[in-house]
Amino acid sequence: MKKIAIFASGSGTNLQSIVDYIKQGTLQAEIALVVCDQPGAFAIERAKKENIPTFIFKAKDYENKVAFETEIVKELRERDVEFIVLAGYMRLIGETLLSAYSHKIVNIHPSLLPAFPGKDAIGQAFNAGVKITGVTIHYVDEGMDTGPIIAQQAVDILDGDTRDTLQVRIQDTEHWLYPDVLRKILA
Ligand code: GRF
């Protein structure tokens, strides 16, 4: 059983869906650690409820990115984590983590990359007036949402959609696509 870590900064709905797939037996993996850079994030509550160990930090308590990523790598190694799953982790991954987990970090992004990288991809697509957007899962490199693409799923933008209704459909898509792709990658 592969040991994975999930990195989150926010509500953790993707974390929850991965947990649920594991509990149902449709994804074979063990979440050995949840890493979170926002001490108030609801993702932490979800991890605690599931008895998943957490490493919670504040970037400003460290001198720089190398310092906190060195600490994260130590935590990951202590728990024999083999693979990192970014699920709403709002920081660029630095050289320390990238070299320790080369080609073993994946991210989910709520657009069809390379369209609409960065923050608020759903709002960006909505405001651009495109008729199709979607979800991308990709390997992580040093760029912002730029690594090799693993999977994409289109989501139509419907007449009458608001940014919020679109977000609901994008997130519903994320919640089955991520566990599905992880099942294939971790097999
Ligand atoms: C998701 O939309 C994901 O694509 C993006 O951040 C959001 C995280 O949501 N990278 P959640 O914390 O999993 O609910």
Short mmCIF file of C-alpha atoms and ligand atoms in Angstrom, two decimals:
data_model
loop_
_atom_site.label_atom_id
_atom_site.label_comp_id
_atom_site.label_asym_id
_atom_site.label_seq_id
_atom_site.Cartn_x
_atom_site.Cartn_y
_atom_site.Cartn_z
CA MET A 1 0.00 0.00 0.00
CA LYS A 2 1.55 3.31 -1.12
CA LYS A 3 1.90 5.97 1.55
CA ILE A 4 0.88 9.39 0.32
CA ALA A 5 0.76 12.89 1.77
CA ILE A 6 -1.94 15.37 0.90
CA PHE A 7 -1.11 19.10 0.95
CA ALA A 8 -4.01 21.51 1.42
CA SER A 9 -4.60 25.14 2.38
CA GLY A 10 -8.38 25.44 2.39
CA SER A 11 -11.62 23.55 2.80
CA GLY A 12 -10.20 20.15 1.86
CA THR A 13 -13.09 18.78 -0.18
CA ASN A 14 -10.60 16.97 -2.45
CA LEU A 15 -8.85 15.57 0.61
CA GLN A 16 -12.26 14.33 1.79
CA SER A 17 -13.08 12.63 -1.50
CA ILE A 18 -9.72 10.83 -1.52
CA VAL A 19 -10.34 9.72 2.08
CA ASP A 20 -13.81 8.46 1.11
CA TYR A 21 -12.53 6.48 -1.89
CA ILE A 22 -9.87 4.86 0.31
CA LYS A 23 -12.48 3.97 2.95
CA GLN A 24 -14.75 2.48 0.29
CA GLY A 25 -11.84 0.38 -0.97
CA THR A 26 -11.90 1.92 -4.45
CA LEU A 27 -8.47 3.53 -3.96
CA GLN A 28 -5.57 1.61 -2.44
CA ALA A 29 -3.41 4.06 -0.53
CA GLU A 30 -2.65 5.24 2.97
CA ILE A 31 -2.71 8.95 3.76
CA ALA A 32 0.29 9.09 6.08
CA LEU A 33 0.25 12.86 6.53
CA VAL A 34 -1.76 15.97 5.75
CA VAL A 35 0.41 19.07 5.32
CA CYS A 36 -1.28 22.44 5.76
CA ASP A 37 0.10 25.98 5.73
CA GLN A 38 -3.09 27.62 7.11
CA PRO A 39 -3.66 26.83 10.79
CA GLY A 40 -7.38 27.70 10.51
CA ALA A 41 -8.12 25.62 7.41
CA PHE A 42 -11.08 23.23 7.51
CA ALA A 43 -8.86 20.60 5.83
CA ILE A 44 -7.19 20.17 9.25
CA GLU A 45 -10.54 19.37 10.90
CA ARG A 46 -11.21 16.76 8.22
CA ALA A 47 -7.79 15.15 8.77
CA LYS A 48 -8.25 15.07 12.54
CA LYS A 49 -11.70 13.54 12.24
CA GLU A 50 -10.18 10.74 10.15
CA ASN A 51 -7.24 10.32 12.56
CA ILE A 52 -4.74 11.31 9.89
CA PRO A 53 -1.53 12.87 11.25
CA THR A 54 -1.04 16.52 10.33
CA PHE A 55 1.90 18.85 9.90
CA ILE A 56 0.66 22.42 10.21
CA PHE A 57 2.98 25.35 9.69
CA LYS A 58 3.03 29.10 9.06
CA ALA A 59 5.46 30.18 6.35
CA LYS A 60 6.23 33.39 8.20
CA ASP A 61 7.66 31.42 11.14
CA TYR A 62 10.51 30.31 8.86
CA GLU A 63 13.36 32.23 7.29
CA ASN A 64 12.47 31.13 3.77
CA LYS A 65 10.91 28.40 1.62
CA VAL A 66 13.99 26.18 1.86
CA ALA A 67 13.63 26.20 5.66
CA PHE A 68 9.98 25.11 5.80
CA GLU A 69 10.30 22.67 2.92
CA THR A 70 13.30 21.05 4.64
CA GLU A 71 11.09 20.53 7.68
CA ILE A 72 8.29 19.12 5.51
CA VAL A 73 10.68 16.66 3.80
CA LYS A 74 11.84 15.49 7.23
CA GLU A 75 8.22 14.88 8.29
CA LEU A 76 7.48 13.04 5.04
CA ARG A 77 10.57 10.82 5.33
CA GLU A 78 9.79 9.94 8.94
CA ARG A 79 6.45 8.60 7.74
CA ASP A 80 7.84 6.85 4.63
CA VAL A 81 5.73 9.00 2.32
CA GLU A 82 6.37 8.05 -1.32
CA PHE A 83 4.03 10.35 -3.18
CA ILE A 84 2.65 13.88 -2.71
CA VAL A 85 -0.86 14.94 -3.72
CA LEU A 86 -1.51 18.68 -3.82
CA ALA A 87 -5.17 19.45 -3.19
CA GLY A 88 -5.69 23.17 -2.96
CA TYR A 89 -2.22 23.89 -1.57
CA MET A 90 -1.77 27.58 -2.37
CA ARG A 91 2.03 27.70 -2.61
CA LEU A 92 4.53 27.10 -5.36
CA ILE A 93 6.57 23.99 -4.64
CA GLY A 94 10.28 24.81 -4.28
CA GLU A 95 13.49 23.06 -5.22
CA THR A 96 13.80 21.29 -1.84
CA LEU A 97 10.54 19.33 -2.24
CA LEU A 98 10.91 18.95 -6.01
CA SER A 99 14.32 17.30 -5.72
CA ALA A 100 13.27 15.09 -2.77
CA TYR A 101 10.11 13.92 -4.60
CA SER A 102 11.15 14.14 -8.24
CA HIS A 103 8.20 13.27 -10.54
CA LYS A 104 6.25 12.19 -7.46
CA ILE A 105 4.13 15.30 -6.89
CA VAL A 106 0.77 15.85 -8.59
CA ASN A 107 -1.66 18.76 -8.53
CA ILE A 108 -5.29 19.36 -9.47
CA HIS A 109 -6.29 22.61 -11.14
CA PRO A 110 -9.83 23.81 -11.94
CA SER A 111 -9.35 24.66 -15.63
CA LEU A 112 -8.21 23.03 -18.84
CA LEU A 113 -4.53 23.98 -18.61
CA PRO A 114 -2.68 25.73 -20.13
CA ALA A 115 -5.75 27.99 -20.10
CA PHE A 116 -6.40 29.95 -16.91
CA PRO A 117 -3.43 29.06 -14.67
CA GLY A 118 -3.00 30.61 -11.23
CA LYS A 119 -5.60 31.90 -8.81
CA ASP A 120 -9.37 31.83 -9.35
CA ALA A 121 -9.25 29.74 -12.53
CA ILE A 122 -13.02 29.23 -12.33
CA GLY A 123 -13.69 32.98 -12.20
CA GLN A 124 -11.16 33.57 -14.97
CA ALA A 125 -12.94 31.09 -17.27
CA PHE A 126 -16.37 32.42 -16.34
CA ASN A 127 -15.37 36.04 -17.01
CA ALA A 128 -13.68 35.11 -20.30
CA GLY A 129 -17.03 33.82 -21.58
CA VAL A 130 -15.67 30.47 -22.78
CA LYS A 131 -18.22 27.68 -23.23
CA ILE A 132 -16.01 24.84 -22.03
CA THR A 133 -13.63 24.72 -19.10
CA GLY A 134 -12.74 21.79 -16.87
CA VAL A 135 -10.24 20.13 -14.57
CA THR A 136 -6.58 19.20 -15.10
CA ILE A 137 -4.38 16.84 -13.11
CA HIS A 138 -0.68 17.30 -13.77
CA TYR A 139 2.78 16.54 -12.45
CA VAL A 140 4.30 19.45 -10.58
CA ASP A 141 7.38 21.30 -11.75
CA GLU A 142 8.86 24.64 -10.67
CA GLY A 143 6.27 26.68 -12.58
CA MET A 144 2.76 27.78 -11.71
CA ASP A 145 0.40 25.02 -13.00
CA THR A 146 2.86 24.12 -15.77
CA GLY A 147 3.98 20.48 -15.30
CA PRO A 148 3.20 17.57 -17.68
CA ILE A 149 -0.53 16.90 -17.96
CA ILE A 150 -1.80 13.51 -16.78
CA ALA A 151 -5.57 13.84 -17.27
CA GLN A 152 -8.20 16.40 -18.20
CA GLN A 153 -11.97 16.45 -17.97
CA ALA A 154 -14.07 19.05 -19.76
CA VAL A 155 -16.95 20.80 -17.99
CA ASP A 156 -19.48 22.79 -20.03
CA ILE A 157 -20.34 26.34 -19.02
CA LEU A 158 -24.12 26.45 -19.41
CA ASP A 159 -26.42 29.32 -20.27
CA GLY A 160 -27.59 30.68 -16.94
CA ASP A 161 -24.53 29.49 -15.04
CA THR A 162 -23.14 31.77 -12.36
CA ARG A 163 -19.60 31.53 -11.13
CA ASP A 164 -20.98 29.59 -8.13
CA THR A 165 -23.01 27.03 -10.09
CA LEU A 166 -20.01 26.47 -12.34
CA GLN A 167 -17.80 25.97 -9.29
CA VAL A 168 -20.14 23.28 -7.96
CA ARG A 169 -19.90 21.29 -11.22
CA ILE A 170 -16.13 21.74 -11.43
CA GLN A 171 -15.70 20.52 -7.86
CA ASP A 172 -18.06 17.57 -8.40
CA THR A 173 -15.81 16.63 -11.33
CA GLU A 174 -12.65 17.02 -9.25
CA HIS A 175 -14.03 14.74 -6.56
CA TRP A 176 -14.22 11.68 -8.82
CA LEU A 177 -11.41 12.53 -11.26
CA TYR A 178 -8.64 12.89 -8.66
CA PRO A 179 -9.22 9.53 -6.92
CA ASP A 180 -9.63 7.89 -10.33
CA VAL A 181 -6.32 9.24 -11.62
CA LEU A 182 -4.54 8.47 -8.33
CA ARG A 183 -5.74 4.88 -8.57
CA LYS A 184 -3.97 4.56 -11.93
CA ILE A 185 -0.80 6.41 -10.93
CA LEU A 186 -0.35 4.57 -7.63
CA ALA A 187 -1.07 1.10 -9.05
C1 GRF B 1 -9.75 22.92 -5.97
O1 GRF B 1 -10.67 23.56 -6.83
C2 GRF B 1 -8.47 22.64 -6.71
O2 GRF B 1 -8.64 22.42 -8.06
C3 GRF B 1 -7.69 23.90 -6.50
O3 GRF B 1 -8.00 24.31 -5.20
C4 GRF B 1 -9.30 23.84 -4.86
C5 GRF B 1 -9.19 23.14 -3.54
O4 GRF B 1 -10.45 22.86 -2.98
N1 GRF B 1 -6.28 23.66 -6.71
P1 GRF B 1 -10.56 21.93 -1.69
O5 GRF B 1 -9.71 22.54 -0.60
O6 GRF B 1 -10.10 20.55 -2.06
O7 GRF B 1 -12.01 21.97 -1.32
#
